[in-house]
């Protein structure tokens, strides 16, 4: 249709090429049809006009035959090229290929009124628990530092990697060094004064896509762009430019490694684009097992990189990988080239220390197709998987230090908070597909969520998220406001968050009573706190969640409010024996009358203690004598200056007088 639109203004009367004077009867109907086509009626000049109309790129409205947008693209200089288009209507993305080039055009909503934390898309966010600061990076190679309790920006480093994008960051164990990974193929080690101590040559002087930096006790692992692990050993950091060393385990993945995680004392896991999770020993740097949603395989040695016998993971039946592999089904090995099972994040549940004995999940993975999976790495078993974000593509996640909550984020800017405290605590023959309890679902961003961090401030749990919409947000687990770093008015976060501290002294019977009354998720908020939050949310310094936010607290607010009113009525009679509050064991009764107290002596006789003492008569001070009376002798300069000086002055005066007399005589 766009070609026809352009042809309306062309010279349609011109005929292409020389005409043959002779036409035989052998002309077929197909040739007659061909001469009637529009493109066969155009001359060379007409094609030149069409070419000019389609130089940089145009989007057309087919119905109205109008050009609605002109887009500047990097077209090949050659006239011979092949152009393919693919429009992802669900996400508003247009993919354009020109021979060996690929362009991506994304439709974004008008964000002119939205608060921006960075000038460009934010790529990573960290939390420094020692300094209580949030550290963020963007595609423009800028690193910013923020105070989490007020949202104030305290400093900013620009041009950390020139103009290259900072794709990921990490803090060392002491939180005194910041590592930044960039698309220029380097990882730089900074102090918080902006001084670069070392540059790690990750890409061997080439551009690579670094997705994660994992800092261990004796090594630094870098992943993201190839099937191998790039390793650096800090004990060899004796120069500014550091070259990578050999990873002893070799290559065990069939696709690029995207993420990694560490479980003390010596377990490292790496996840790749095809969905495989490889288990390593960090001391020997050797791999020993591979996990996948559809299978699992045993690795014999580092030299054998070919796929071994695949053990069915049983997506529809039980899985018990044991030494006897003859009882397990064998599946054909197929590499996932579409990234449906891509592992974007890996997270160990370090609080679950007894899973080797009791069973249960101690590893969580997420990524392609919006799925979250729970693994038992000791039994090499997939215990559970559930769809966290439907139709949202790849997702990322983060968990708190106590492994009570799991936060997931997708490409559309949605966040979901799940309660996983009691999820997959025991092994099961059948894989669990039911999702854990959803605490909160909301959309704090307008674009892809690039990074998530869960932290604790003053006993309160916070979620920090960064996005490609140039913003960084912070909020609480339950129904709390959403603040944006960079907003005009600073906040005081302790005035808005109301999260209860856990009572570790609860008796088992009391716990069950509380569970029967209202779910654990609902216990995050009581009605008085709820009303207080709503009142404070009206403050201009907060950015509330959109009306599309979904809250699931396991019980209706009206029912719980009624219960809280009944249990919180004042009582003036006999002692209350049963109570579900924090002071359930406190006896409340009529106060006893205080015994009569004798008044102290200073109250009975105040004049004795506070009366004024009579003023004493002070002797008069005699006046000082005048200067005239105390002057003993007249000032004499002879006693003040030495004799030599006085003689010299006298002779000088005499000589002057003699000369003046001679002058008068001469006149």
PDB file of C-alpha atoms in Angstrom, residues 432-612:
ATOM      1  CA  UNK A 432       4.437 -29.105  43.223  1.00  0.00           C
ATOM      2  CA  UNK A 433       2.805 -26.767  40.718  1.00  0.00           C
ATOM      3  CA  UNK A 434       0.801 -24.642  43.138  1.00  0.00           C
ATOM      4  CA  UNK A 435       2.283 -21.182  43.685  1.00  0.00           C
ATOM      5  CA  UNK A 436       3.139 -19.930  47.184  1.00  0.00           C
ATOM      6  CA  UNK A 437       0.967 -17.288  48.817  1.00  0.00           C
ATOM      7  CA  UNK A 438       0.997 -14.034  46.857  1.00  0.00           C
ATOM      8  CA  UNK A 439       1.362 -11.102  49.251  1.00  0.00           C
ATOM      9  CA  UNK A 440       1.348  -8.201  46.841  1.00  0.00           C
ATOM     10  CA  UNK A 441       1.190  -7.477  43.097  1.00  0.00           C
ATOM     11  CA  UNK A 442       1.735  -3.968  41.734  1.00  0.00           C
ATOM     12  CA  UNK A 443       3.366  -2.012  38.896  1.00  0.00           C
ATOM     13  CA  UNK A 444       5.890   0.581  40.128  1.00  0.00           C
ATOM     14  CA  UNK A 445       7.568   0.964  36.716  1.00  0.00           C
ATOM     15  CA  UNK A 446       6.515   1.600  33.132  1.00  0.00           C
ATOM     16  CA  UNK A 447       9.229  -0.528  31.532  1.00  0.00           C
ATOM     17  CA  UNK A 448      11.406  -3.579  32.081  1.00  0.00           C
ATOM     18  CA  UNK A 449      12.623  -4.183  35.636  1.00  0.00           C
ATOM     19  CA  UNK A 450      16.384  -4.545  35.341  1.00  0.00           C
ATOM     20  CA  UNK A 451      17.412  -5.274  38.933  1.00  0.00           C
ATOM     21  CA  UNK A 452      15.904  -6.194  42.322  1.00  0.00           C
ATOM     22  CA  UNK A 453      17.301  -5.979  45.837  1.00  0.00           C
ATOM     23  CA  UNK A 454      15.693  -6.834  49.185  1.00  0.00           C
ATOM     24  CA  UNK A 455      17.193  -5.256  52.296  1.00  0.00           C
ATOM     25  CA  UNK A 456      16.408  -4.557  55.934  1.00  0.00           C
ATOM     26  CA  UNK A 457      16.435  -1.128  57.566  1.00  0.00           C
ATOM     27  CA  UNK A 458      15.735  -0.813  61.266  1.00  0.00           C
ATOM     28  CA  UNK A 459      13.979  -4.169  61.366  1.00  0.00           C
ATOM     29  CA  UNK A 460      11.779  -3.235  58.371  1.00  0.00           C
ATOM     30  CA  UNK A 461      11.988  -5.170  55.091  1.00  0.00           C
ATOM     31  CA  UNK A 462      12.324  -3.083  51.911  1.00  0.00           C
ATOM     32  CA  UNK A 463      12.256  -3.865  48.181  1.00  0.00           C
ATOM     33  CA  UNK A 464      14.430  -1.782  45.838  1.00  0.00           C
ATOM     34  CA  UNK A 465      13.822  -2.013  42.087  1.00  0.00           C
ATOM     35  CA  UNK A 466      15.427  -0.389  39.060  1.00  0.00           C
ATOM     36  CA  UNK A 467      14.002  -0.154  35.577  1.00  0.00           C
ATOM     37  CA  UNK A 468      14.674   0.787  31.995  1.00  0.00           C
ATOM     38  CA  UNK A 469      12.257   3.702  32.545  1.00  0.00           C
ATOM     39  CA  UNK A 470      15.175   5.528  34.276  1.00  0.00           C
ATOM     40  CA  UNK A 471      13.707   5.222  37.769  1.00  0.00           C
ATOM     41  CA  UNK A 472      14.598   3.505  41.051  1.00  0.00           C
ATOM     42  CA  UNK A 473      11.791   2.703  43.487  1.00  0.00           C
ATOM     43  CA  UNK A 474      11.667   1.544  47.094  1.00  0.00           C
ATOM     44  CA  UNK A 475       8.673   0.180  48.997  1.00  0.00           C
ATOM     45  CA  UNK A 476       7.710  -2.215  51.771  1.00  0.00           C
ATOM     46  CA  UNK A 477       6.446  -5.782  51.682  1.00  0.00           C
ATOM     47  CA  UNK A 478       2.854  -5.035  52.616  1.00  0.00           C
ATOM     48  CA  UNK A 479       0.631  -2.175  51.492  1.00  0.00           C
ATOM     49  CA  UNK A 480       3.226   0.603  51.700  1.00  0.00           C
ATOM     50  CA  UNK A 481       3.758   3.661  49.468  1.00  0.00           C
ATOM     51  CA  UNK A 482       6.195   3.579  46.561  1.00  0.00           C
ATOM     52  CA  UNK A 483       8.942   6.207  46.664  1.00  0.00           C
ATOM     53  CA  UNK A 484      11.096   7.190  43.683  1.00  0.00           C
ATOM     54  CA  UNK A 485      14.708   8.227  44.129  1.00  0.00           C
ATOM     55  CA  UNK A 486      15.115  11.678  42.647  1.00  0.00           C
ATOM     56  CA  UNK A 487      11.697  13.043  43.585  1.00  0.00           C
ATOM     57  CA  UNK A 488      11.592  16.684  44.679  1.00  0.00           C
ATOM     58  CA  UNK A 489      10.589  16.091  48.288  1.00  0.00           C
ATOM     59  CA  UNK A 490      12.593  13.720  50.453  1.00  0.00           C
ATOM     60  CA  UNK A 491      10.876  11.130  52.598  1.00  0.00           C
ATOM     61  CA  UNK A 492      11.348   9.741  56.095  1.00  0.00           C
ATOM     62  CA  UNK A 493      10.887   6.055  55.577  1.00  0.00           C
ATOM     63  CA  UNK A 494      10.541   5.162  59.255  1.00  0.00           C
ATOM     64  CA  UNK A 495       7.310   7.174  59.434  1.00  0.00           C
ATOM     65  CA  UNK A 496       5.530   5.092  56.795  1.00  0.00           C
ATOM     66  CA  UNK A 497       6.511   1.466  57.251  1.00  0.00           C
ATOM     67  CA  UNK A 498       4.731  -0.660  59.817  1.00  0.00           C
ATOM     68  CA  UNK A 499       6.132  -4.173  59.728  1.00  0.00           C
ATOM     69  CA  UNK A 500       5.966  -6.292  62.895  1.00  0.00           C
ATOM     70  CA  UNK A 501       9.013  -7.854  64.448  1.00  0.00           C
ATOM     71  CA  UNK A 502       8.735 -11.605  64.816  1.00  0.00           C
ATOM     72  CA  UNK A 503       8.002 -12.964  68.298  1.00  0.00           C
ATOM     73  CA  UNK A 504      10.321 -15.936  68.761  1.00  0.00           C
ATOM     74  CA  UNK A 505       8.825 -16.789  72.170  1.00  0.00           C
ATOM     75  CA  UNK A 506       5.379 -17.755  70.884  1.00  0.00           C
ATOM     76  CA  UNK A 507       4.079 -21.028  72.276  1.00  0.00           C
ATOM     77  CA  UNK A 508       3.107 -23.576  69.646  1.00  0.00           C
ATOM     78  CA  UNK A 509      -0.528 -23.598  70.772  1.00  0.00           C
ATOM     79  CA  UNK A 510      -0.743 -19.826  70.521  1.00  0.00           C
ATOM     80  CA  UNK A 511       0.729 -19.915  67.011  1.00  0.00           C
ATOM     81  CA  UNK A 512      -1.992 -22.271  65.842  1.00  0.00           C
ATOM     82  CA  UNK A 513      -4.660 -20.066  67.389  1.00  0.00           C
ATOM     83  CA  UNK A 514      -3.306 -17.057  65.529  1.00  0.00           C
ATOM     84  CA  UNK A 515      -3.166 -18.965  62.256  1.00  0.00           C
ATOM     85  CA  UNK A 516      -6.804 -19.977  62.656  1.00  0.00           C
ATOM     86  CA  UNK A 517      -7.851 -16.363  63.161  1.00  0.00           C
ATOM     87  CA  UNK A 518      -5.956 -14.735  60.372  1.00  0.00           C
ATOM     88  CA  UNK A 519      -3.209 -15.746  57.981  1.00  0.00           C
ATOM     89  CA  UNK A 520       0.429 -14.880  58.528  1.00  0.00           C
ATOM     90  CA  UNK A 521       0.447 -12.608  55.512  1.00  0.00           C
ATOM     91  CA  UNK A 522      -2.380 -10.521  56.930  1.00  0.00           C
ATOM     92  CA  UNK A 523      -0.544 -10.103  60.237  1.00  0.00           C
ATOM     93  CA  UNK A 524       1.746  -7.632  58.543  1.00  0.00           C
ATOM     94  CA  UNK A 525      -0.884  -4.919  59.020  1.00  0.00           C
ATOM     95  CA  UNK A 526      -3.536  -4.157  61.616  1.00  0.00           C
ATOM     96  CA  UNK A 527      -6.548  -1.871  61.045  1.00  0.00           C
ATOM     97  CA  UNK A 528      -5.146   1.084  62.957  1.00  0.00           C
ATOM     98  CA  UNK A 529      -1.924   0.865  60.980  1.00  0.00           C
ATOM     99  CA  UNK A 530      -3.918   0.521  57.767  1.00  0.00           C
ATOM    100  CA  UNK A 531      -5.822   3.730  58.401  1.00  0.00           C
ATOM    101  CA  UNK A 532      -2.632   5.501  59.397  1.00  0.00           C
ATOM    102  CA  UNK A 533      -0.973   4.448  56.174  1.00  0.00           C
ATOM    103  CA  UNK A 534      -3.885   5.698  54.103  1.00  0.00           C
ATOM    104  CA  UNK A 535      -3.695   9.035  55.883  1.00  0.00           C
ATOM    105  CA  UNK A 536       0.014   9.389  55.342  1.00  0.00           C
ATOM    106  CA  UNK A 537      -0.186   8.266  51.714  1.00  0.00           C
ATOM    107  CA  UNK A 538      -1.934  11.533  50.917  1.00  0.00           C
ATOM    108  CA  UNK A 539       1.311  13.367  51.552  1.00  0.00           C
ATOM    109  CA  UNK A 540       2.845  14.897  48.436  1.00  0.00           C
ATOM    110  CA  UNK A 541       6.204  13.276  49.164  1.00  0.00           C
ATOM    111  CA  UNK A 542       4.976   9.762  48.316  1.00  0.00           C
ATOM    112  CA  UNK A 543       4.091   8.086  45.043  1.00  0.00           C
ATOM    113  CA  UNK A 544       1.268   5.630  45.659  1.00  0.00           C
ATOM    114  CA  UNK A 545       0.747   2.440  43.730  1.00  0.00           C
ATOM    115  CA  UNK A 546      -1.675   2.520  40.826  1.00  0.00           C
ATOM    116  CA  UNK A 547      -5.288   1.404  41.322  1.00  0.00           C
ATOM    117  CA  UNK A 548      -4.425  -1.792  39.414  1.00  0.00           C
ATOM    118  CA  UNK A 549      -2.457  -3.034  42.409  1.00  0.00           C
ATOM    119  CA  UNK A 550      -3.627  -6.401  43.727  1.00  0.00           C
ATOM    120  CA  UNK A 551      -3.301  -7.204  47.432  1.00  0.00           C
ATOM    121  CA  UNK A 552      -3.946 -10.699  48.767  1.00  0.00           C
ATOM    122  CA  UNK A 553      -3.696 -10.830  52.534  1.00  0.00           C
ATOM    123  CA  UNK A 554      -5.634 -14.044  53.039  1.00  0.00           C
ATOM    124  CA  UNK A 555      -8.638 -12.540  54.903  1.00  0.00           C
ATOM    125  CA  UNK A 556     -11.165  -9.832  54.236  1.00  0.00           C
ATOM    126  CA  UNK A 557     -10.351  -6.536  55.834  1.00  0.00           C
ATOM    127  CA  UNK A 558     -13.877  -6.112  57.151  1.00  0.00           C
ATOM    128  CA  UNK A 559     -13.819  -9.459  58.968  1.00  0.00           C
ATOM    129  CA  UNK A 560     -10.470  -8.772  60.538  1.00  0.00           C
ATOM    130  CA  UNK A 561     -11.419  -5.231  61.492  1.00  0.00           C
ATOM    131  CA  UNK A 562     -14.474  -6.572  63.318  1.00  0.00           C
ATOM    132  CA  UNK A 563     -12.358  -9.099  65.159  1.00  0.00           C
ATOM    133  CA  UNK A 564      -9.745  -6.530  66.143  1.00  0.00           C
ATOM    134  CA  UNK A 565     -12.449  -4.208  67.527  1.00  0.00           C
ATOM    135  CA  UNK A 566     -13.856  -6.999  69.668  1.00  0.00           C
ATOM    136  CA  UNK A 567     -10.476  -8.063  71.049  1.00  0.00           C
ATOM    137  CA  UNK A 568      -9.259  -4.522  71.670  1.00  0.00           C
ATOM    138  CA  UNK A 569     -12.204  -3.311  73.819  1.00  0.00           C
ATOM    139  CA  UNK A 570     -11.092  -1.789  77.152  1.00  0.00           C
ATOM    140  CA  UNK A 571     -11.628  -4.051  80.164  1.00  0.00           C
ATOM    141  CA  UNK A 572     -12.037  -2.919  83.759  1.00  0.00           C
ATOM    142  CA  UNK A 573     -13.173  -6.104  85.524  1.00  0.00           C
ATOM    143  CA  UNK A 574     -11.279  -9.194  86.536  1.00  0.00           C
ATOM    144  CA  UNK A 575      -7.960 -10.305  85.109  1.00  0.00           C
ATOM    145  CA  UNK A 576      -7.923 -11.209  81.412  1.00  0.00           C
ATOM    146  CA  UNK A 577      -6.557 -14.718  81.015  1.00  0.00           C
ATOM    147  CA  UNK A 578      -6.686 -15.112  77.220  1.00  0.00           C
ATOM    148  CA  UNK A 579      -5.302 -12.566  74.805  1.00  0.00           C
ATOM    149  CA  UNK A 580      -3.815 -12.738  71.343  1.00  0.00           C
ATOM    150  CA  UNK A 581      -1.838  -9.511  71.557  1.00  0.00           C
ATOM    151  CA  UNK A 582       1.873  -9.203  72.262  1.00  0.00           C
ATOM    152  CA  UNK A 583       1.029  -8.767  76.004  1.00  0.00           C
ATOM    153  CA  UNK A 584      -1.206 -11.826  76.323  1.00  0.00           C
ATOM    154  CA  UNK A 585       0.507 -12.930  79.564  1.00  0.00           C
ATOM    155  CA  UNK A 586       0.120  -9.513  81.248  1.00  0.00           C
ATOM    156  CA  UNK A 587      -2.389  -9.355  84.137  1.00  0.00           C
ATOM    157  CA  UNK A 588      -4.674  -6.333  84.062  1.00  0.00           C
ATOM    158  CA  UNK A 589      -6.786  -5.504  87.123  1.00  0.00           C
ATOM    159  CA  UNK A 590      -7.866  -2.721  89.453  1.00  0.00           C
ATOM    160  CA  UNK A 591      -4.940  -0.607  90.612  1.00  0.00           C
ATOM    161  CA  UNK A 592      -4.193  -0.648  94.343  1.00  0.00           C
ATOM    162  CA  UNK A 593      -4.310   2.594  96.309  1.00  0.00           C
ATOM    163  CA  UNK A 594      -0.935   4.086  97.037  1.00  0.00           C
ATOM    164  CA  UNK A 595       0.065   4.469 100.736  1.00  0.00           C
ATOM    165  CA  UNK A 596       0.173   7.983 102.183  1.00  0.00           C
ATOM    166  CA  UNK A 597       3.535   9.572 101.688  1.00  0.00           C
ATOM    167  CA  UNK A 598       4.988  11.976 104.286  1.00  0.00           C
ATOM    168  CA  UNK A 599       5.864  15.352 102.935  1.00  0.00           C
ATOM    169  CA  UNK A 600       9.563  16.210 102.955  1.00  0.00           C
ATOM    170  CA  UNK A 601      10.901  18.863 105.350  1.00  0.00           C
ATOM    171  CA  UNK A 602      11.557  21.442 102.624  1.00  0.00           C
ATOM    172  CA  UNK A 603       7.837  21.411 101.801  1.00  0.00           C
ATOM    173  CA  UNK A 604       6.757  21.746 105.444  1.00  0.00           C
ATOM    174  CA  UNK A 605       9.162  24.620 106.252  1.00  0.00           C
ATOM    175  CA  UNK A 606      10.149  26.298 102.973  1.00  0.00           C
ATOM    176  CA  UNK A 607      11.412  29.483 104.704  1.00  0.00           C
ATOM    177  CA  UNK A 608      14.037  27.449 106.478  1.00  0.00           C
ATOM    178  CA  UNK A 609      15.474  26.101 103.256  1.00  0.00           C
ATOM    179  CA  UNK A 610      14.671  28.810 100.714  1.00  0.00           C
ATOM    180  CA  UNK A 611      14.699  32.114 102.651  1.00  0.00           C
ATOM    181  CA  UNK A 612      17.064  34.855 101.515  1.00  0.00           C
TER     182      UNK A 612
END
